[in-house]
Short mmCIF file of C-alpha atoms and ligand atoms in Angstrom, two decimals:
data_model
loop_
_atom_site.label_atom_id
_atom_site.label_comp_id
_atom_site.label_asym_id
_atom_site.label_seq_id
_atom_site.Cartn_x
_atom_site.Cartn_y
_atom_site.Cartn_z
CA MET A 1 21.73 10.70 2.86
CA SER A 2 20.12 7.26 0.14
CA VAL A 3 20.21 7.93 -3.18
CA GLY A 4 20.06 6.09 -6.52
CA PRO A 5 20.65 1.93 -6.49
CA ASP A 6 21.25 0.60 -3.19
CA ARG A 7 19.51 3.50 -1.45
CA LEU A 8 17.05 1.99 1.60
CA ARG A 9 19.46 1.04 2.90
CA ASP A 10 19.20 0.05 6.86
CA LYS A 11 15.87 1.54 6.44
CA VAL A 12 13.29 -0.52 8.27
CA VAL A 13 9.67 -0.46 5.89
CA LEU A 14 6.77 -1.97 7.34
CA LEU A 15 4.33 -3.00 5.03
CA THR A 16 1.22 -4.07 5.36
CA GLY A 17 -0.94 -6.48 2.44
CA ALA A 18 2.30 -7.66 1.65
CA THR A 19 1.65 -10.77 0.92
CA GLY A 20 -1.10 -9.87 -1.23
CA GLY A 21 -0.26 -9.44 -5.92
CA ILE A 22 1.54 -6.31 -5.78
CA GLY A 23 2.82 -6.43 -1.59
CA VAL A 24 5.35 -9.61 -2.54
CA GLU A 25 6.70 -7.00 -5.87
CA ILE A 26 7.20 -4.01 -2.81
CA VAL A 27 8.89 -6.78 -0.66
CA ARG A 28 11.13 -7.31 -3.41
CA ARG A 29 11.91 -4.69 -4.10
CA LEU A 30 12.13 -2.84 -0.48
CA ALA A 31 14.57 -5.58 0.39
CA ASP A 32 16.02 -5.56 -2.78
CA GLU A 33 17.77 -1.72 -1.66
CA GLY A 34 18.60 -2.69 1.25
CA ALA A 35 15.78 -2.06 3.17
CA HIS A 36 14.97 -3.99 6.80
CA VAL A 37 11.39 -5.24 5.13
CA VAL A 38 8.33 -5.67 8.28
CA VAL A 39 5.88 -8.56 6.27
CA THR A 40 2.96 -7.84 7.69
CA ASP A 41 -0.67 -9.52 6.21
CA LEU A 42 -3.77 -11.86 7.63
CA ASP A 43 -1.37 -14.79 7.22
CA GLU A 44 1.53 -15.27 9.58
CA SER A 45 2.12 -18.04 8.18
CA ALA A 46 2.26 -16.69 4.76
CA CYS A 47 4.79 -13.42 5.78
CA HIS A 48 6.50 -15.90 7.00
CA ASP A 49 6.86 -18.39 3.46
CA LEU A 50 7.49 -14.69 1.94
CA LEU A 51 9.94 -13.89 3.80
CA ARG A 52 12.03 -17.36 3.02
CA THR A 53 12.60 -16.09 -0.68
CA LEU A 54 14.18 -13.11 0.00
CA ALA A 55 17.79 -13.94 -0.14
CA ARG A 56 18.69 -12.88 3.16
CA PRO A 57 15.38 -13.52 6.24
CA GLU A 58 17.26 -13.13 8.84
CA ARG A 59 17.54 -9.31 7.95
CA HIS A 60 13.65 -9.00 7.94
CA ALA A 61 10.57 -9.90 9.99
CA ALA A 62 7.06 -11.43 9.80
CA HIS A 63 4.31 -10.34 11.92
CA ALA A 64 0.66 -10.87 11.49
CA LEU A 65 -1.20 -7.30 11.33
CA ASP A 66 -5.43 -7.08 10.96
CA VAL A 67 -5.17 -3.23 9.79
CA SER A 68 -8.74 -2.66 10.93
CA SER A 69 -7.67 -4.12 14.18
CA GLU A 70 -6.69 -0.90 16.80
CA GLU A 71 -4.61 -3.39 19.01
CA GLN A 72 -3.06 -5.75 15.93
CA TRP A 73 -1.92 -2.33 14.98
CA GLU A 74 -0.41 -1.72 19.08
CA ALA A 75 1.04 -4.49 19.43
CA VAL A 76 2.92 -4.52 16.06
CA VAL A 77 4.79 -1.09 16.30
CA ALA A 78 5.74 -1.59 19.90
CA ALA A 79 6.99 -5.20 18.25
CA VAL A 80 8.70 -3.23 15.39
CA GLU A 81 10.06 -0.86 17.92
CA GLY A 82 11.23 -3.62 20.30
CA GLN A 83 12.77 -5.30 17.60
CA PHE A 84 14.39 -2.79 14.96
CA GLY A 85 14.68 1.00 17.37
CA ALA A 86 13.50 1.97 14.24
CA VAL A 87 11.05 2.88 11.93
CA HIS A 88 11.73 4.62 9.27
CA ALA A 89 8.69 3.97 6.54
CA LEU A 90 5.07 2.88 6.15
CA VAL A 91 3.53 1.37 3.29
CA ASN A 92 0.10 1.51 3.27
CA ASN A 93 -1.21 -0.90 0.92
CA ALA A 94 -3.15 -4.01 2.62
CA ALA A 95 -7.08 -3.09 1.75
CA ILE A 96 -10.32 -5.24 -0.67
CA GLY A 97 -12.12 -4.84 -3.52
CA SER A 98 -15.75 -4.42 -4.53
CA VAL A 99 -17.57 -4.15 -7.57
CA ALA A 100 -20.53 -3.64 -6.77
CA THR A 101 -22.48 -0.54 -7.23
CA ALA A 102 -24.02 2.04 -5.81
CA GLU A 103 -27.37 0.49 -6.04
CA ASP A 104 -25.68 -3.30 -5.44
CA GLU A 105 -23.79 -2.82 -2.81
CA THR A 106 -24.70 -4.15 0.45
CA ARG A 107 -24.35 -2.81 4.58
CA ALA A 108 -22.31 -4.97 5.61
CA HIS A 109 -19.64 -6.12 2.32
CA TRP A 110 -19.46 -1.80 2.87
CA ASP A 111 -18.48 -1.58 6.10
CA ARG A 112 -16.38 -3.78 5.77
CA VAL A 113 -14.23 -2.71 2.71
CA ILE A 114 -14.39 0.89 4.42
CA GLY A 115 -13.02 -0.76 7.69
CA ILE A 116 -10.29 -2.36 5.79
CA GLY A 117 -8.87 0.02 3.36
CA GLN A 118 -9.27 3.25 5.10
CA THR A 119 -9.62 2.83 8.54
CA GLY A 120 -7.22 0.56 8.41
CA THR A 121 -4.83 3.14 7.03
CA TRP A 122 -6.50 5.35 9.77
CA LEU A 123 -4.88 3.25 12.13
CA GLY A 124 -1.95 2.55 10.46
CA MET A 125 -0.49 6.66 10.37
CA LYS A 126 -1.78 6.43 14.30
CA HIS A 127 0.17 3.71 14.82
CA SER A 128 3.52 3.98 12.28
CA GLY A 129 4.27 8.20 12.50
CA PRO A 130 4.90 9.07 16.10
CA LEU A 131 7.35 6.14 16.19
CA ILE A 132 8.62 6.95 12.25
CA GLU A 133 8.74 11.43 13.98
CA ARG A 134 11.47 9.69 17.28
CA SER A 135 13.61 7.42 14.17
CA GLY A 136 14.31 10.42 12.70
CA GLY A 137 11.95 11.00 10.44
CA GLY A 138 10.99 9.65 7.38
CA SER A 139 7.46 8.30 4.70
CA ILE A 140 4.10 7.77 4.89
CA VAL A 141 3.21 5.79 1.74
CA ASN A 142 -0.65 5.36 1.19
CA MET A 143 -1.33 2.40 -1.72
CA CYS A 144 -4.84 4.62 -3.25
CA SER A 145 -6.17 3.94 -6.72
CA ILE A 146 -7.55 5.81 -9.75
CA LEU A 147 -10.37 4.88 -8.37
CA GLY A 148 -9.87 7.97 -5.46
CA THR A 149 -10.09 9.99 -7.91
CA VAL A 150 -12.11 9.43 -10.78
CA GLY A 151 -15.58 6.66 -11.34
CA GLY A 152 -13.44 3.81 -13.14
CA LEU A 153 -16.30 2.91 -14.81
CA GLY A 154 -19.03 2.87 -12.40
CA ASN A 155 -18.92 -0.14 -10.31
CA SER A 156 -16.85 -0.02 -6.69
CA VAL A 157 -18.77 2.04 -5.52
CA ALA A 158 -17.39 1.36 -2.17
CA TYR A 159 -13.82 0.93 -3.12
CA ALA A 160 -14.47 4.40 -4.32
CA ALA A 161 -15.48 6.15 -1.39
CA ALA A 162 -12.27 4.45 0.46
CA LYS A 163 -9.81 5.14 -1.74
CA GLY A 164 -11.01 8.81 -2.35
CA ALA A 165 -10.37 8.68 0.98
CA VAL A 166 -7.30 8.03 1.61
CA ARG A 167 -6.79 10.66 -1.01
CA THR A 168 -7.78 13.20 1.52
CA MET A 169 -6.49 11.72 4.84
CA THR A 170 -2.77 11.65 2.87
CA LYS A 171 -3.08 15.16 1.98
CA ASN A 172 -4.48 16.20 5.38
CA ALA A 173 -1.69 13.46 7.29
CA ALA A 174 1.42 15.25 5.44
CA LEU A 175 -0.08 19.26 6.78
CA HIS A 176 -0.11 17.58 10.61
CA TRP A 177 3.35 15.84 10.01
CA ALA A 178 4.82 18.38 7.27
CA LYS A 179 7.35 20.18 10.17
CA ALA A 180 7.99 17.44 11.78
CA GLY A 181 9.67 15.23 8.97
CA VAL A 182 7.06 12.06 8.07
CA ARG A 183 6.33 12.61 4.24
CA VAL A 184 2.85 11.54 4.09
CA ASN A 185 1.63 10.44 0.29
CA SER A 186 -0.79 8.63 -1.85
CA LEU A 187 -0.33 6.45 -5.01
CA HIS A 188 -2.39 5.55 -7.24
CA PRO A 189 -2.29 2.42 -9.69
CA GLY A 190 -4.72 1.74 -12.46
CA PHE A 191 -5.37 -1.26 -13.37
CA ILE A 192 -2.23 -3.95 -12.57
CA ALA A 193 -1.60 -7.55 -13.53
CA THR A 194 -1.65 -9.22 -10.34
CA PRO A 195 -2.70 -12.98 -10.36
CA PRO A 196 -5.18 -12.55 -8.69
CA LEU A 197 -6.50 -10.19 -10.40
CA LEU A 198 -6.72 -12.28 -13.51
CA GLU A 199 -7.95 -14.62 -11.92
CA ARG A 200 -11.03 -13.30 -11.64
CA TRP A 201 -11.19 -10.85 -14.96
CA GLU A 202 -9.37 -12.65 -17.53
CA GLY A 203 -10.69 -13.07 -20.79
CA THR A 204 -14.15 -11.04 -19.11
CA GLU A 205 -16.01 -8.04 -20.14
CA ARG A 206 -14.15 -6.08 -17.17
CA HIS A 207 -10.98 -7.96 -18.97
CA ARG A 208 -11.65 -6.04 -21.86
CA GLU A 209 -13.05 -3.29 -20.22
CA MET A 210 -9.74 -2.30 -18.04
CA LEU A 211 -7.62 -2.42 -20.97
CA ALA A 212 -9.88 -0.24 -23.14
CA GLY A 213 -9.99 2.07 -20.33
CA THR A 214 -6.18 2.29 -20.21
CA PRO A 215 -4.62 4.75 -23.05
CA MET A 216 -0.69 3.40 -23.06
CA GLY A 217 -3.25 -0.67 -24.16
CA ARG A 218 -1.74 -2.30 -21.00
CA LEU A 219 -2.11 -2.83 -17.92
CA GLY A 220 -0.15 -2.46 -14.89
CA ARG A 221 2.71 -4.54 -13.23
CA GLY A 222 3.51 -5.11 -9.89
CA GLU A 223 6.97 -4.51 -10.20
CA GLU A 224 5.83 -0.48 -11.29
CA ILE A 225 3.93 -0.01 -9.51
CA ALA A 226 7.26 -1.07 -6.31
CA ALA A 227 9.22 1.18 -8.22
CA ALA A 228 7.21 4.28 -6.71
CA VAL A 229 7.15 3.03 -3.43
CA ALA A 230 11.16 2.32 -3.42
CA PHE A 231 10.83 6.22 -4.60
CA LEU A 232 8.27 7.64 -1.72
CA ALA A 233 10.03 4.82 0.33
CA GLY A 234 13.59 6.70 0.76
CA ASP A 235 15.32 9.58 0.35
CA ASP A 236 14.82 10.39 -3.30
CA SER A 237 11.30 12.21 -2.42
CA THR A 238 12.75 14.16 0.54
CA PHE A 239 10.86 17.06 -0.79
CA VAL A 240 7.05 15.27 -1.77
CA THR A 241 4.11 15.63 0.58
CA GLY A 242 0.76 15.67 0.35
CA SER A 243 1.37 14.53 -3.00
CA GLU A 244 -0.53 12.04 -5.77
CA ILE A 245 1.35 9.35 -7.85
CA TYR A 246 -0.42 8.20 -10.98
CA ALA A 247 0.83 4.40 -12.44
CA ASP A 248 -1.58 4.47 -14.30
CA GLY A 249 -0.82 4.08 -17.73
CA GLY A 250 -2.62 7.10 -18.46
CA TRP A 251 -6.35 6.59 -16.96
CA THR A 252 -6.61 9.41 -15.32
CA ALA A 253 -5.19 11.51 -18.05
CA ALA A 254 -7.96 10.79 -20.23
N1 LIG B 301 -4.59 -4.33 -8.61
C1 LIG B 301 -5.05 -3.49 -8.73
O1 LIG B 301 -5.09 -3.32 -10.47
C2 LIG B 301 -4.89 -2.56 -7.91
C3 LIG B 301 -5.50 -0.91 -8.98
C4 LIG B 301 -4.83 -0.13 -7.98
C5 LIG B 301 -4.49 -0.79 -6.81
N2 LIG B 301 -4.72 -0.72 -5.90
C6 LIG B 301 -4.45 -1.17 -4.63
O2 LIG B 301 -3.43 -2.56 -4.14
C7 LIG B 301 -3.25 -2.56 -3.57
C8 LIG B 301 -2.53 -4.05 -3.33
O3 LIG B 301 -3.78 -4.78 -4.49
P1 LIG B 301 -3.26 -5.92 -4.10
O4 LIG B 301 -3.47 -6.18 -6.73
O5 LIG B 301 -2.15 -6.54 -4.80
O6 LIG B 301 -4.10 -6.89 -3.87
P2 LIG B 301 -4.04 -8.32 -3.11
O7 LIG B 301 -5.90 -8.90 -3.07
O8 LIG B 301 -4.12 -9.00 -3.92
O9 LIG B 301 -3.57 -7.78 -1.83
C9 LIG B 301 -4.42 -7.71 -0.64
C10 LIG B 301 -3.69 -8.05 0.23
O10 LIG B 301 -4.05 -7.73 1.40
C11 LIG B 301 -4.34 -8.49 2.38
N3 LIG B 301 -5.58 -8.72 3.06
C12 LIG B 301 -6.92 -8.31 3.05
N4 LIG B 301 -7.38 -8.35 4.58
C13 LIG B 301 -6.29 -7.39 5.41
C14 LIG B 301 -6.65 -6.61 6.55
N5 LIG B 301 -7.66 -6.98 7.12
N6 LIG B 301 -5.68 -6.44 7.05
C15 LIG B 301 -4.65 -7.20 6.42
N7 LIG B 301 -3.95 -7.35 5.48
C16 LIG B 301 -5.19 -7.73 5.04
C17 LIG B 301 -5.29 -9.93 1.65
O11 LIG B 301 -4.48 -11.07 3.11
C18 LIG B 301 -3.23 -9.45 -0.04
O12 LIG B 301 -2.91 -10.50 0.99
C19 LIG B 301 -4.48 -2.36 -2.66
O13 LIG B 301 -4.62 -1.03 -1.60
C20 LIG B 301 -5.95 -2.04 -3.56
O14 LIG B 301 -6.98 -0.94 -2.98
C21 LIG B 301 -4.50 -2.78 -6.63
#
């Protein structure tokens, strides 16, 4: 067991949506703590670019992975097992957002949001869970949201549906693997000031609503989410399963 700094030493951690705003911070934190990080996202060259910014890129790996494709999950998990012989943690981080209300959402966009955020998370658990078990046990971290639990700003209906499912699937899978040594937890960020989010919303009414609804009066930082991922992925949390952790500046306490 490895706890404290360097607590992910030699653990193999597979991360989806790794080149996005929060993903990049998670990759850096996991690498800093000694993990072998399997960086996956839609664009493989962006994954390789990210690897090259890490201290020892040769310790890590990059793969293209569309999480909504079962074939791609099978191929990537097999490739990672071939390369590292194990996976100790999966971070199901990939998702796409939506802002439309229950009235305005379109069927096509609904299906995409659910296909990536919800179905992609299930496929990740289905294909990585058995390998984590064969690797001696470990952790699945499902990136959720405050919108998996509360109504937020009354919009983003498809995203809320996907994240609500992530929250309950997490508990269901945690019970399935409880005795097998595979822990499954959900992590619920509030609004996080990532470059893509700021680019889209900074200075708008929505940005003001995000700040107003956050009791701490500021948006979160990607590093603050990465720190919680490091806790859940490693051996500091060996008795934590089926749980939900909020890093939301107090949003869900209000
Ligand atoms: N930023 C926030 O305020 C916030 C708040 C709560 C929860 N979250 C959650 O955190 C996670 C990361 O969010 P982010 O802010 O970094 O988003 P982001 O949009 O910056 O990054 C998402 C990443 O997912 C990738 N992606 C999209 N479709 C994919 C697919 N089909 N297969 C694989 N990868 C795909 C994108 O290429 C991108 O790199 C998401 O699950 C999101 O719902 C974010």
